CSV table of N, CA and C in Angstrom, one decimal:
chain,number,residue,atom,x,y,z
U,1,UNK,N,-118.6,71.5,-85.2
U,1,UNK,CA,-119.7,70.6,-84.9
U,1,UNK,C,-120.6,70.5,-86.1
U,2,UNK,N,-121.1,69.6,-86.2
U,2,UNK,CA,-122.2,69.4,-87.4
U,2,UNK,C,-123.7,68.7,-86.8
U,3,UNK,N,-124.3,69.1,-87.2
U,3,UNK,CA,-126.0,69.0,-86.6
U,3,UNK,C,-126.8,68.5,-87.6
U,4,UNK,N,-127.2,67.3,-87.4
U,4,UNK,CA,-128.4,66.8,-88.8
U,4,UNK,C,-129.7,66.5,-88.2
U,5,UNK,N,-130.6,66.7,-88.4
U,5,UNK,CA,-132.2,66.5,-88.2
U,5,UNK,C,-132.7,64.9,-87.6
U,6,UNK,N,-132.8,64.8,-86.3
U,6,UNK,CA,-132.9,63.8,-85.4
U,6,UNK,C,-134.3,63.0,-85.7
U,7,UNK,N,-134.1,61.8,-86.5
U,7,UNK,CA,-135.7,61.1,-87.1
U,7,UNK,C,-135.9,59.8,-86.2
U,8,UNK,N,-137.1,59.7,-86.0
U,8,UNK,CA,-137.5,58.3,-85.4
U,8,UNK,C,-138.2,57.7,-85.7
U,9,UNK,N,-137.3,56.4,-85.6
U,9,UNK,CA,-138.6,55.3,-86.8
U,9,UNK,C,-138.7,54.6,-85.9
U,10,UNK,N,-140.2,54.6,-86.2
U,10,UNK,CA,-141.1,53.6,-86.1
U,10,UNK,C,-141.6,52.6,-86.5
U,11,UNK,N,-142.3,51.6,-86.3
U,11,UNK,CA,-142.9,50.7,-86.5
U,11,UNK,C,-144.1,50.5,-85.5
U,12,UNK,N,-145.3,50.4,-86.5
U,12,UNK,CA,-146.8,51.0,-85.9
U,12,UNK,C,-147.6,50.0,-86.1
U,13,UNK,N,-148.0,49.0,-85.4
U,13,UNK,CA,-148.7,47.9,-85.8
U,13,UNK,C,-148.3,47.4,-86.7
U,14,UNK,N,-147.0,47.1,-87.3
U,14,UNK,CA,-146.8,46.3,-88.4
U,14,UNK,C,-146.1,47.8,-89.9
U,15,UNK,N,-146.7,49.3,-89.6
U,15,UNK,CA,-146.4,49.6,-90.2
U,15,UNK,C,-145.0,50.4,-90.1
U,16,UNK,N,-144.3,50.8,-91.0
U,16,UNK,CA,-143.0,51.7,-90.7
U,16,UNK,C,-143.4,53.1,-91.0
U,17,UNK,N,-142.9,54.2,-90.3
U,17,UNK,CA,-143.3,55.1,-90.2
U,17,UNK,C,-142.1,56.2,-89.6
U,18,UNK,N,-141.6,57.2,-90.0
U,18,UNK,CA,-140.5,57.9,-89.7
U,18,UNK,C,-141.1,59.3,-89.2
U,19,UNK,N,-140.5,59.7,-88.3
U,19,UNK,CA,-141.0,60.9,-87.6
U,19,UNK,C,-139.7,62.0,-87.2
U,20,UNK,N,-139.8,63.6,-87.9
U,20,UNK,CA,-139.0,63.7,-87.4
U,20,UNK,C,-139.3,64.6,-85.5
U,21,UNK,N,-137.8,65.0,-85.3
U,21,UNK,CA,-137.9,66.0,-84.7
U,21,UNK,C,-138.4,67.0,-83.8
U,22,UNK,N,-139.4,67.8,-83.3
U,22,UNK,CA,-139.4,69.1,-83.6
U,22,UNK,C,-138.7,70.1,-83.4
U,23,UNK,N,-138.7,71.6,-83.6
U,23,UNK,CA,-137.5,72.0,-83.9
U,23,UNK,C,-138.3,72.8,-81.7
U,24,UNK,N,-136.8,73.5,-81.6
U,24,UNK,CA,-137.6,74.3,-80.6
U,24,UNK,C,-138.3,75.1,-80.6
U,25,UNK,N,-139.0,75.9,-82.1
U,25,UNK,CA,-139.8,77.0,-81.7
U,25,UNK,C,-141.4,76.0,-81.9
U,26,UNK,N,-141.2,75.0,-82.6
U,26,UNK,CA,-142.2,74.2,-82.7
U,26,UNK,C,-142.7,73.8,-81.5
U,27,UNK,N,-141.8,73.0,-80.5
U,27,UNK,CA,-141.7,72.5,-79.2
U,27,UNK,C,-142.7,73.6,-78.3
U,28,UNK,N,-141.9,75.0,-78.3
U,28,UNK,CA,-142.0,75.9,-77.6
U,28,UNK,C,-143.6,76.3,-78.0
U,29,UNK,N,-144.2,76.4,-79.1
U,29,UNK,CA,-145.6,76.6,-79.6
U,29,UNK,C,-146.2,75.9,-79.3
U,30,UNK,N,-145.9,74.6,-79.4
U,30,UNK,CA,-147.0,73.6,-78.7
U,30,UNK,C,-147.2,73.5,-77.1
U,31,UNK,N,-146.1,73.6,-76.1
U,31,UNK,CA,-146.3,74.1,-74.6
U,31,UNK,C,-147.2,75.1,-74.9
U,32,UNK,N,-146.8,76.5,-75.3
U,32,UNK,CA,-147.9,77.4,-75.1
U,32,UNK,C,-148.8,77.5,-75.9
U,33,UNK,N,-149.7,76.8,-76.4
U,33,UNK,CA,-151.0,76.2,-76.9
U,33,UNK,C,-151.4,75.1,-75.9
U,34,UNK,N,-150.7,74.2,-75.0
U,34,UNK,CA,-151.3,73.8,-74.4
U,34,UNK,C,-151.7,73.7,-73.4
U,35,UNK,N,-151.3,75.1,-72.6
U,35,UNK,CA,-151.6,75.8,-71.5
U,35,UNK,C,-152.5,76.6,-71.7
U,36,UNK,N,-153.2,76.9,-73.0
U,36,UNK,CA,-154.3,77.6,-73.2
U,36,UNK,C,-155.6,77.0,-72.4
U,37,UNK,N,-156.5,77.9,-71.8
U,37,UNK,CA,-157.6,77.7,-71.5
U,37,UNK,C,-158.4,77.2,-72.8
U,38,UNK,N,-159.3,75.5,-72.2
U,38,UNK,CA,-160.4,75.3,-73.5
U,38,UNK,C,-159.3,74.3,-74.2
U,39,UNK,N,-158.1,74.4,-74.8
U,39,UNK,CA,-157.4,73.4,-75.4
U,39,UNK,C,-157.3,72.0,-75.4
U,40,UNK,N,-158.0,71.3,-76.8
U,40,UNK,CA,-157.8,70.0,-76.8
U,40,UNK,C,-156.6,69.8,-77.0
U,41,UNK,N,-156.0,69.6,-75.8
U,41,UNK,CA,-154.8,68.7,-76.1
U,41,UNK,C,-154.1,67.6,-77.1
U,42,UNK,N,-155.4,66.7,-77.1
U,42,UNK,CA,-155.2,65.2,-77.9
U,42,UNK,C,-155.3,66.0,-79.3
U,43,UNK,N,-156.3,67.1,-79.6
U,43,UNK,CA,-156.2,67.2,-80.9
U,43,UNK,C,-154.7,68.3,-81.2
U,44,UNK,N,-154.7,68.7,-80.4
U,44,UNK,CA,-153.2,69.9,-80.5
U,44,UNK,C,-152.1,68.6,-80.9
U,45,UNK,N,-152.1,67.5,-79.9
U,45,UNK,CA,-150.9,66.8,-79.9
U,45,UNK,C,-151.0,66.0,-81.7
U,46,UNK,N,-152.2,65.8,-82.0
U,46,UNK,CA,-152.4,65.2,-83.1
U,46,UNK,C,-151.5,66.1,-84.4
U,47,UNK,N,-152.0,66.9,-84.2
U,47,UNK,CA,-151.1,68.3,-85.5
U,47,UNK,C,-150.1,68.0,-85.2
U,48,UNK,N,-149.0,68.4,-84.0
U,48,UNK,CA,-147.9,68.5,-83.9
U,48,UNK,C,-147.0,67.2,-85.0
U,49,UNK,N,-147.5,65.9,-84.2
U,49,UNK,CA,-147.3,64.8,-84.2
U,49,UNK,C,-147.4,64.5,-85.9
U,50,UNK,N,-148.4,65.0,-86.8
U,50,UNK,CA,-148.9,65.1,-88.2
U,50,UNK,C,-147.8,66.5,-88.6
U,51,UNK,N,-147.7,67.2,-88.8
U,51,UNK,CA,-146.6,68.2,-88.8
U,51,UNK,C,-145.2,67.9,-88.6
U,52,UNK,N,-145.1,67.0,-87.9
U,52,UNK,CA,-143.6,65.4,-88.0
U,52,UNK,C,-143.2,64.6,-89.0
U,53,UNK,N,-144.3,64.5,-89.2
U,53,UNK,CA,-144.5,63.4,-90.1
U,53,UNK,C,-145.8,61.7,-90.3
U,54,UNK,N,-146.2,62.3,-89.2
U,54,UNK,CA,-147.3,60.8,-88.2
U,54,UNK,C,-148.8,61.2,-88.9
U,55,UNK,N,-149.4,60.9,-89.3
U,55,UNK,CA,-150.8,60.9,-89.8
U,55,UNK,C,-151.6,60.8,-88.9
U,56,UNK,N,-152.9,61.9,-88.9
U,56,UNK,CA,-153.2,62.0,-88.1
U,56,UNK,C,-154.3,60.3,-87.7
U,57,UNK,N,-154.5,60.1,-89.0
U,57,UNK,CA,-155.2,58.6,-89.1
U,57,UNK,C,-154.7,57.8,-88.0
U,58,UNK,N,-152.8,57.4,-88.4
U,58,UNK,CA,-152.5,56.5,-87.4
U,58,UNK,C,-152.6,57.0,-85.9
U,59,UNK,N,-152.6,58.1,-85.4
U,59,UNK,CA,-152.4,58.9,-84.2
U,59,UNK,C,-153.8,58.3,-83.8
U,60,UNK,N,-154.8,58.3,-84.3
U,60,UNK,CA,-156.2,58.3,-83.6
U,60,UNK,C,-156.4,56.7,-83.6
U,61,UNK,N,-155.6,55.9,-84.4
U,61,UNK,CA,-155.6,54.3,-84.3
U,61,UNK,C,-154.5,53.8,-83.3
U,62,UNK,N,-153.6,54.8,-82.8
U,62,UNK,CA,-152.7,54.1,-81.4
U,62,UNK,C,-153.5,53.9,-80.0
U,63,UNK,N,-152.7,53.0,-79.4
U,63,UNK,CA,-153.2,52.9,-77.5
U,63,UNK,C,-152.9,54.4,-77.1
U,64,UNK,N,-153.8,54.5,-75.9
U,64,UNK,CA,-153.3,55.6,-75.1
U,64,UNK,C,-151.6,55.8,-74.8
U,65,UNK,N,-151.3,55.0,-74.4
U,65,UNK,CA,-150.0,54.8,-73.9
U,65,UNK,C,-148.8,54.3,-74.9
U,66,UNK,N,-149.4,53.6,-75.9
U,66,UNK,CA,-148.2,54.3,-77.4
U,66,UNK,C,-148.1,55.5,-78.0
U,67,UNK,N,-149.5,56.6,-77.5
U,67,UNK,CA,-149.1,57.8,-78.1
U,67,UNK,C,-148.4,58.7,-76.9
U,68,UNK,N,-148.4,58.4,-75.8
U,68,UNK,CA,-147.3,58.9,-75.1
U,68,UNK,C,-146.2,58.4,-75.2
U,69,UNK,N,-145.5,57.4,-75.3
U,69,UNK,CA,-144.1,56.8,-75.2
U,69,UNK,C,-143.9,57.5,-76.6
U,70,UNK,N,-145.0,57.7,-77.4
U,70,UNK,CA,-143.9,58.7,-78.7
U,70,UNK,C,-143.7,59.9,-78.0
U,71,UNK,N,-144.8,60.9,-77.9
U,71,UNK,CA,-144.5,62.5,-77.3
U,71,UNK,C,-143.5,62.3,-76.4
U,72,UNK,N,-143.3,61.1,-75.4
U,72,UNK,CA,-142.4,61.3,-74.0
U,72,UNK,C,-141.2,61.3,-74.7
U,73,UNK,N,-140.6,60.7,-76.2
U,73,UNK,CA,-139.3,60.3,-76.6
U,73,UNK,C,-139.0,62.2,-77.8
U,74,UNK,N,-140.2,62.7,-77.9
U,74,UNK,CA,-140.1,63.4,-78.4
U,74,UNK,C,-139.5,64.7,-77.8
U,75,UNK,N,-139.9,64.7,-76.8
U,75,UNK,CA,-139.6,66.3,-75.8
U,75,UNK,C,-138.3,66.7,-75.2
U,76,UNK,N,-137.5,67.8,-75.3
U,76,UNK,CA,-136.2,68.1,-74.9
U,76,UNK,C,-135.6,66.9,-73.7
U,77,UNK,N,-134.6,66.7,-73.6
U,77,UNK,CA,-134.8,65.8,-72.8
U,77,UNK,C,-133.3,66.8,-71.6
U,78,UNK,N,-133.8,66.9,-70.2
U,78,UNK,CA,-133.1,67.9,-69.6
U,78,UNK,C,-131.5,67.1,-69.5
């Protein structure tokens, strides 16, 4: 088997923008940060998401519901 690093492009109001991955311990750190008591989520998801590759600039310029359809495409999928 051969395994290469899963990227997704985007296109973000006009701009292109490639994101990769995360890996599972990454995945796994961000669930348990966000089950922390007190945790901003939106700012937790903002890192992750910037730590991909995504700026946090454009993250805080998306709709509600385009920064979910990324996280939702982003998460293990069962």
């Amino acid at each position: 088997m051969k395994f290469v690093r899963t990227v997704l492009e985007l296109d973000i109001y006009g701009e292109k923008h490639a994101l990769r991955f995360p890996t599972m311990a990454e995945f796994t750190n961000f669930a348990e940060e966000a089950t922390k008591e007190g945790t901003n989520e939106v700012q937790l998801t903002y890192r992750l998401l910037e730590k991909l590759g995504l700026p946090q600039k454009v993250c805080e310029g998306l709709e509600p519901n385009h920064l979910s359809q990324i996280v939702d495409s982003l998460a293990p999928k069962k």
